[in-house]
Amino acid sequence: MRPTLLRAHQQGPQKIPYSIENVLNIFKKGARAGSSELSVLDWDHPIHKQPYDFGDFSKPTIMKMEKQRELLHYLRLEQHQFKDLVAYRKKFVPPTKDQVIAVRHQHYQGEEHPSSRRISIRVPVSALPLASPEAVHKFKLLAGARWHPPLPDSLKHPHEVKAWKVAQGEKDEGVFEMSCEVFPYDRMNEKWCSDTLEKLLKEANDLKKETFADIPIDTRFRRKRLMKNGKLRRNITFANYPKEWLPAQAQPEAPAQAKVQA
């Protein structure tokens, strides 16, 4: 890279005759052509009035300076504008029993990302407005793989089991999960998920057309996923072995009271 004019002017307290030919010669042949007699303190010279183009810094140095400016920008915001945001502070209110749908958004601190428009919803089936057990069965069939059967308590966290029983009661019908990223904006995807859930509920509660009572619910996909993640494999022990598969001499003896009653 050619040296800038300002760097070439810092070689000595010399003076150059002020003329148009000399200035044009400097611009054509470079700063070294006329820097031998140019004074550094001569600020009236047109060379010193050129805009500074950051030619003395490397690209990593300039990037580091930009990061420092960005950090100072947010520090100024914290110092001067955060005090005004106290008026918009809201107290956290836990969701009620009617607010059962959890909506999950993804953001990357203002940066554009394909996953930022992805929306997922999660709701327990026992909290949905389903009229009868037949409607619950039909909803599970219509949901397909988006319905997750309830996990055993051994796979759940103790606090999660306690919170579930407090919110939904002892009955656990599993969880319905659905996501969408087809539309360009997250609100549009959220609206599509909401409309689809309403259509599923309307169709499940309509038992006049078909109840699908003779169709069993297939949970093999959920078991396969648990086996793949290793959650179901670690819970299988010798205590889970079916006792009826044992030979007759290895089966546990019945209590004495049971024999007397027999």
Tab-separated table of C-alpha atoms in Angstrom:
chain	number	residue	atom	x	y	z
A	1	MET	CA	0.000	0.000	0.000
A	2	ARG	CA	1.309	3.480	-0.848
A	3	PRO	CA	2.189	5.600	2.184
A	4	THR	CA	-0.229	8.364	2.992
A	5	LEU	CA	0.664	11.974	2.539
A	6	LEU	CA	0.474	12.655	6.240
A	7	ARG	CA	3.061	10.010	7.074
A	8	ALA	CA	5.445	11.385	4.500
A	9	HIS	CA	5.162	14.896	5.905
A	10	GLN	CA	6.562	13.875	9.302
A	11	GLN	CA	10.196	13.589	8.224
A	12	GLY	CA	11.661	16.963	9.112
A	13	PRO	CA	11.070	20.654	9.678
A	14	GLN	CA	11.657	21.606	6.065
A	15	LYS	CA	9.709	23.898	3.794
A	16	ILE	CA	8.577	23.526	0.239
A	17	PRO	CA	7.756	26.377	-2.159
A	18	TYR	CA	3.995	26.851	-2.411
A	19	SER	CA	3.071	26.418	-6.082
A	20	ILE	CA	0.380	24.652	-8.086
A	21	GLU	CA	2.970	22.647	-10.019
A	22	ASN	CA	4.481	21.305	-6.828
A	23	VAL	CA	1.100	20.331	-5.396
A	24	LEU	CA	0.135	18.541	-8.626
A	25	ASN	CA	3.501	16.818	-8.651
A	26	ILE	CA	2.861	15.542	-5.131
A	27	PHE	CA	-0.579	14.223	-6.039
A	28	LYS	CA	0.737	12.488	-9.175
A	29	LYS	CA	4.076	11.057	-8.007
A	30	GLY	CA	3.282	10.619	-4.320
A	31	ALA	CA	4.087	12.460	-1.146
A	32	ARG	CA	7.770	11.549	-1.160
A	33	ALA	CA	8.325	13.579	-4.312
A	34	GLY	CA	7.864	16.897	-2.500
A	35	SER	CA	8.260	15.995	1.135
A	36	SER	CA	11.923	16.893	1.391
A	37	GLU	CA	11.155	20.609	1.788
A	38	LEU	CA	7.661	20.402	3.347
A	39	SER	CA	7.175	21.637	6.907
A	40	VAL	CA	5.022	19.649	9.305
A	41	LEU	CA	3.790	22.819	11.011
A	42	ASP	CA	2.584	24.362	7.790
A	43	TRP	CA	-1.153	23.635	8.345
A	44	ASP	CA	-2.178	26.009	5.577
A	45	HIS	CA	-0.780	23.662	2.982
A	46	PRO	CA	-3.579	21.913	1.013
A	47	ILE	CA	-2.025	18.523	1.713
A	48	HIS	CA	-2.792	18.891	5.424
A	49	LYS	CA	-6.427	19.709	4.678
A	50	GLN	CA	-7.188	16.331	3.123
A	51	PRO	CA	-9.657	14.109	5.030
A	52	TYR	CA	-8.070	11.416	7.133
A	53	ASP	CA	-8.787	7.984	5.608
A	54	PHE	CA	-7.500	5.767	8.446
A	55	GLY	CA	-4.578	4.700	6.294
A	56	ASP	CA	-2.182	4.362	9.232
A	57	PHE	CA	-4.213	1.565	10.909
A	58	SER	CA	-4.552	-2.034	9.856
A	59	LYS	CA	-7.908	-3.723	9.353
A	60	PRO	CA	-7.843	-5.659	12.678
A	61	THR	CA	-7.108	-2.413	14.510
A	62	ILE	CA	-10.035	-0.663	12.835
A	63	MET	CA	-12.346	-3.583	13.710
A	64	LYS	CA	-11.216	-3.432	17.320
A	65	MET	CA	-11.933	0.298	17.423
A	66	GLU	CA	-15.428	-0.328	16.043
A	67	LYS	CA	-16.065	-2.866	18.813
A	68	GLN	CA	-14.948	-0.319	21.388
A	69	ARG	CA	-17.290	2.297	19.903
A	70	GLU	CA	-20.173	-0.181	20.051
A	71	LEU	CA	-19.386	-0.959	23.686
A	72	LEU	CA	-19.247	2.736	24.548
A	73	HIS	CA	-22.578	3.239	22.776
A	74	TYR	CA	-24.314	0.699	25.005
A	75	LEU	CA	-22.587	2.062	28.089
A	76	ARG	CA	-23.990	5.499	27.278
A	77	LEU	CA	-27.446	3.979	26.854
A	78	GLU	CA	-27.143	2.291	30.223
A	79	GLN	CA	-25.989	5.496	31.876
A	80	HIS	CA	-28.490	7.929	30.382
A	81	GLN	CA	-31.570	6.038	29.143
A	82	PHE	CA	-32.018	3.075	31.479
A	83	LYS	CA	-33.320	5.400	34.153
A	84	ASP	CA	-36.218	6.366	31.890
A	85	LEU	CA	-37.169	2.716	31.370
A	86	VAL	CA	-38.077	2.239	35.036
A	87	ALA	CA	-41.496	3.742	34.325
A	88	TYR	CA	-42.244	0.808	31.974
A	89	ARG	CA	-41.278	-1.866	34.487
A	90	LYS	CA	-43.906	-4.587	35.022
A	91	LYS	CA	-44.186	-7.017	37.870
A	92	PHE	CA	-44.037	-10.691	36.927
A	93	VAL	CA	-47.412	-12.370	37.183
A	94	PRO	CA	-47.441	-16.185	36.957
A	95	PRO	CA	-49.791	-17.646	34.345
A	96	THR	CA	-53.239	-18.687	35.467
A	97	LYS	CA	-54.875	-22.058	34.874
A	98	ASP	CA	-56.570	-20.674	31.774
A	99	GLN	CA	-53.242	-19.657	30.224
A	100	VAL	CA	-51.993	-23.131	29.358
A	101	ILE	CA	-50.365	-22.602	25.944
A	102	ALA	CA	-46.629	-21.908	26.046
A	103	VAL	CA	-45.315	-20.080	22.946
A	104	ARG	CA	-41.593	-20.217	22.253
A	105	HIS	CA	-39.851	-17.515	20.193
A	106	GLN	CA	-36.222	-17.418	19.069
A	107	HIS	CA	-34.201	-14.248	18.587
A	108	TYR	CA	-30.530	-13.508	17.969
A	109	GLN	CA	-30.148	-10.037	19.511
A	110	GLY	CA	-31.458	-8.218	16.449
A	111	GLU	CA	-29.446	-10.154	13.871
A	112	GLU	CA	-31.208	-11.746	10.915
A	113	HIS	CA	-31.388	-15.527	11.160
A	114	PRO	CA	-33.623	-18.108	9.432
A	115	SER	CA	-34.637	-19.600	12.793
A	116	SER	CA	-35.868	-16.268	14.160
A	117	ARG	CA	-39.244	-16.762	12.473
A	118	ARG	CA	-39.708	-20.270	13.881
A	119	ILE	CA	-42.505	-20.529	16.462
A	120	SER	CA	-43.366	-23.554	18.607
A	121	ILE	CA	-46.300	-24.050	20.951
A	122	ARG	CA	-46.648	-26.547	23.797
A	123	VAL	CA	-49.790	-27.366	25.758
A	124	PRO	CA	-50.859	-30.304	27.981
A	125	VAL	CA	-53.732	-32.282	26.526
A	126	SER	CA	-55.518	-32.484	29.875
A	127	ALA	CA	-55.816	-28.665	29.870
A	128	LEU	CA	-57.478	-28.459	26.446
A	129	PRO	CA	-61.275	-27.966	26.166
A	130	LEU	CA	-62.118	-31.529	25.128
A	131	ALA	CA	-65.668	-32.597	25.948
A	132	SER	CA	-65.255	-36.330	26.628
A	133	PRO	CA	-62.693	-39.158	26.767
A	134	GLU	CA	-63.712	-40.042	23.204
A	135	ALA	CA	-62.776	-36.518	22.135
A	136	VAL	CA	-59.404	-36.885	23.881
A	137	HIS	CA	-58.801	-40.167	22.048
A	138	LYS	CA	-59.746	-38.596	18.709
A	139	PHE	CA	-57.518	-35.580	19.347
A	140	LYS	CA	-54.518	-37.832	19.995
A	141	LEU	CA	-55.133	-39.678	16.741
A	142	LEU	CA	-55.488	-36.447	14.760
A	143	ALA	CA	-52.348	-34.950	16.317
A	144	GLY	CA	-50.213	-37.932	15.309
A	145	ALA	CA	-46.527	-37.500	16.085
A	146	ARG	CA	-47.168	-34.026	17.500
A	147	TRP	CA	-48.734	-35.657	20.539
A	148	HIS	CA	-46.184	-36.888	23.074
A	149	PRO	CA	-47.372	-39.571	25.494
A	150	PRO	CA	-46.773	-38.939	29.199
A	151	LEU	CA	-43.369	-39.903	30.487
A	152	PRO	CA	-42.983	-42.124	33.537
A	153	ASP	CA	-42.267	-40.325	36.781
A	154	SER	CA	-38.780	-41.846	36.855
A	155	LEU	CA	-37.832	-39.782	33.788
A	156	LYS	CA	-39.251	-36.542	35.139
A	157	HIS	CA	-37.678	-34.149	37.581
A	158	PRO	CA	-39.324	-34.267	41.039
A	159	HIS	CA	-40.188	-30.578	40.877
A	160	GLU	CA	-41.718	-31.085	37.419
A	161	VAL	CA	-43.943	-33.906	38.713
A	162	LYS	CA	-45.106	-31.802	41.648
A	163	ALA	CA	-45.818	-28.739	39.486
A	164	TRP	CA	-47.721	-30.870	36.969
A	165	LYS	CA	-49.976	-32.378	39.644
A	166	VAL	CA	-50.707	-28.959	41.100
A	167	ALA	CA	-51.576	-27.436	37.700
A	168	GLN	CA	-53.291	-30.322	35.884
A	169	GLY	CA	-54.283	-32.772	38.609
A	170	GLU	CA	-53.376	-36.427	38.854
A	171	LYS	CA	-54.448	-37.210	35.288
A	172	ASP	CA	-51.735	-36.866	32.656
A	173	GLU	CA	-52.725	-37.150	29.003
A	174	GLY	CA	-49.400	-36.118	27.505
A	175	VAL	CA	-48.326	-32.950	25.710
A	176	PHE	CA	-49.180	-31.505	22.307
A	177	GLU	CA	-46.325	-29.713	20.531
A	178	MET	CA	-46.299	-28.018	17.144
A	179	SER	CA	-44.013	-25.589	15.317
A	180	CYS	CA	-44.092	-23.544	12.113
A	181	GLU	CA	-41.544	-21.566	10.078
A	182	VAL	CA	-43.263	-21.390	6.692
A	183	PHE	CA	-44.179	-17.708	6.759
A	184	PRO	CA	-41.618	-14.866	6.740
A	185	TYR	CA	-42.621	-13.375	10.131
A	186	ASP	CA	-42.903	-14.987	13.540
A	187	ARG	CA	-46.348	-13.530	14.256
A	188	MET	CA	-47.723	-15.114	11.100
A	189	ASN	CA	-46.332	-18.505	12.108
A	190	GLU	CA	-47.786	-18.084	15.590
A	191	LYS	CA	-51.198	-17.302	14.103
A	192	TRP	CA	-51.018	-20.399	11.911
A	193	CYS	CA	-50.222	-22.618	14.923
A	194	SER	CA	-53.097	-21.085	16.869
A	195	ASP	CA	-55.583	-21.574	14.017
A	196	THR	CA	-54.444	-25.160	13.462
A	197	LEU	CA	-54.897	-26.004	17.138
A	198	GLU	CA	-58.416	-24.556	17.077
A	199	LYS	CA	-59.273	-26.647	14.010
A	200	LEU	CA	-57.995	-29.794	15.727
A	201	LEU	CA	-60.083	-29.074	18.820
A	202	LYS	CA	-63.186	-28.412	16.736
A	203	GLU	CA	-62.745	-31.640	14.795
A	204	ALA	CA	-62.001	-33.685	17.929
A	205	ASN	CA	-65.128	-32.468	19.720
A	206	ASP	CA	-67.300	-33.265	16.702
A	207	LEU	CA	-68.161	-36.920	17.416
A	208	LYS	CA	-71.089	-37.096	15.001
A	209	LYS	CA	-68.926	-37.772	11.954
A	210	GLU	CA	-66.466	-40.309	13.353
A	211	THR	CA	-65.147	-41.198	16.801
A	212	PHE	CA	-62.271	-43.521	15.776
A	213	ALA	CA	-62.926	-45.493	18.949
A	214	ASP	CA	-61.827	-48.771	17.309
A	215	ILE	CA	-58.413	-47.390	16.291
A	216	PRO	CA	-55.687	-47.799	18.939
A	217	ILE	CA	-53.102	-45.120	19.605
A	218	ASP	CA	-49.651	-45.950	18.274
A	219	THR	CA	-46.860	-44.887	20.653
A	220	ARG	CA	-43.963	-46.676	18.961
A	221	PHE	CA	-42.527	-43.422	17.637
A	222	ARG	CA	-42.242	-42.066	21.174
A	223	ARG	CA	-40.639	-45.247	22.475
A	224	LYS	CA	-38.168	-45.203	19.592
A	225	ARG	CA	-37.203	-41.622	20.393
A	226	LEU	CA	-36.676	-42.442	24.065
A	227	MET	CA	-34.554	-45.451	23.135
A	228	LYS	CA	-32.487	-43.294	20.776
A	229	ASN	CA	-31.880	-40.678	23.471
A	230	GLY	CA	-30.963	-43.351	26.007
A	231	LYS	CA	-33.661	-42.364	28.482
A	232	LEU	CA	-35.616	-45.606	28.336
A	233	ARG	CA	-32.637	-47.930	28.199
A	234	ARG	CA	-31.217	-46.878	31.548
A	235	ASN	CA	-34.485	-47.641	33.379
A	236	ILE	CA	-34.720	-51.282	32.298
A	237	THR	CA	-33.380	-53.572	35.062
A	238	PHE	CA	-33.864	-57.172	36.170
A	239	ALA	CA	-36.825	-56.026	38.235
A	240	ASN	CA	-38.658	-55.193	34.999
A	241	TYR	CA	-38.321	-58.742	33.662
A	242	PRO	CA	-41.788	-60.374	33.379
A	243	LYS	CA	-42.251	-62.898	36.134
A	244	GLU	CA	-44.467	-65.111	33.980
A	245	TRP	CA	-41.519	-65.702	31.678
A	246	LEU	CA	-39.507	-67.335	34.453
A	247	PRO	CA	-39.476	-71.130	34.742
A	248	ALA	CA	-41.711	-72.739	37.338
A	249	GLN	CA	-38.890	-73.546	39.766
A	250	ALA	CA	-37.580	-69.954	39.592
A	251	GLN	CA	-40.883	-68.205	40.205
A	252	PRO	CA	-41.313	-66.629	43.643
A	253	GLU	CA	-43.425	-68.605	46.076
A	254	ALA	CA	-46.820	-67.252	47.042
A	255	PRO	CA	-47.317	-66.129	50.633
A	256	ALA	CA	-48.639	-68.669	53.122
A	257	GLN	CA	-51.901	-66.798	53.635
A	258	ALA	CA	-52.625	-66.875	49.930
A	259	LYS	CA	-52.132	-70.650	49.877
A	260	VAL	CA	-54.523	-71.117	52.801
A	261	GLN	CA	-57.202	-69.000	51.109
A	262	ALA	CA	-56.771	-70.994	47.906
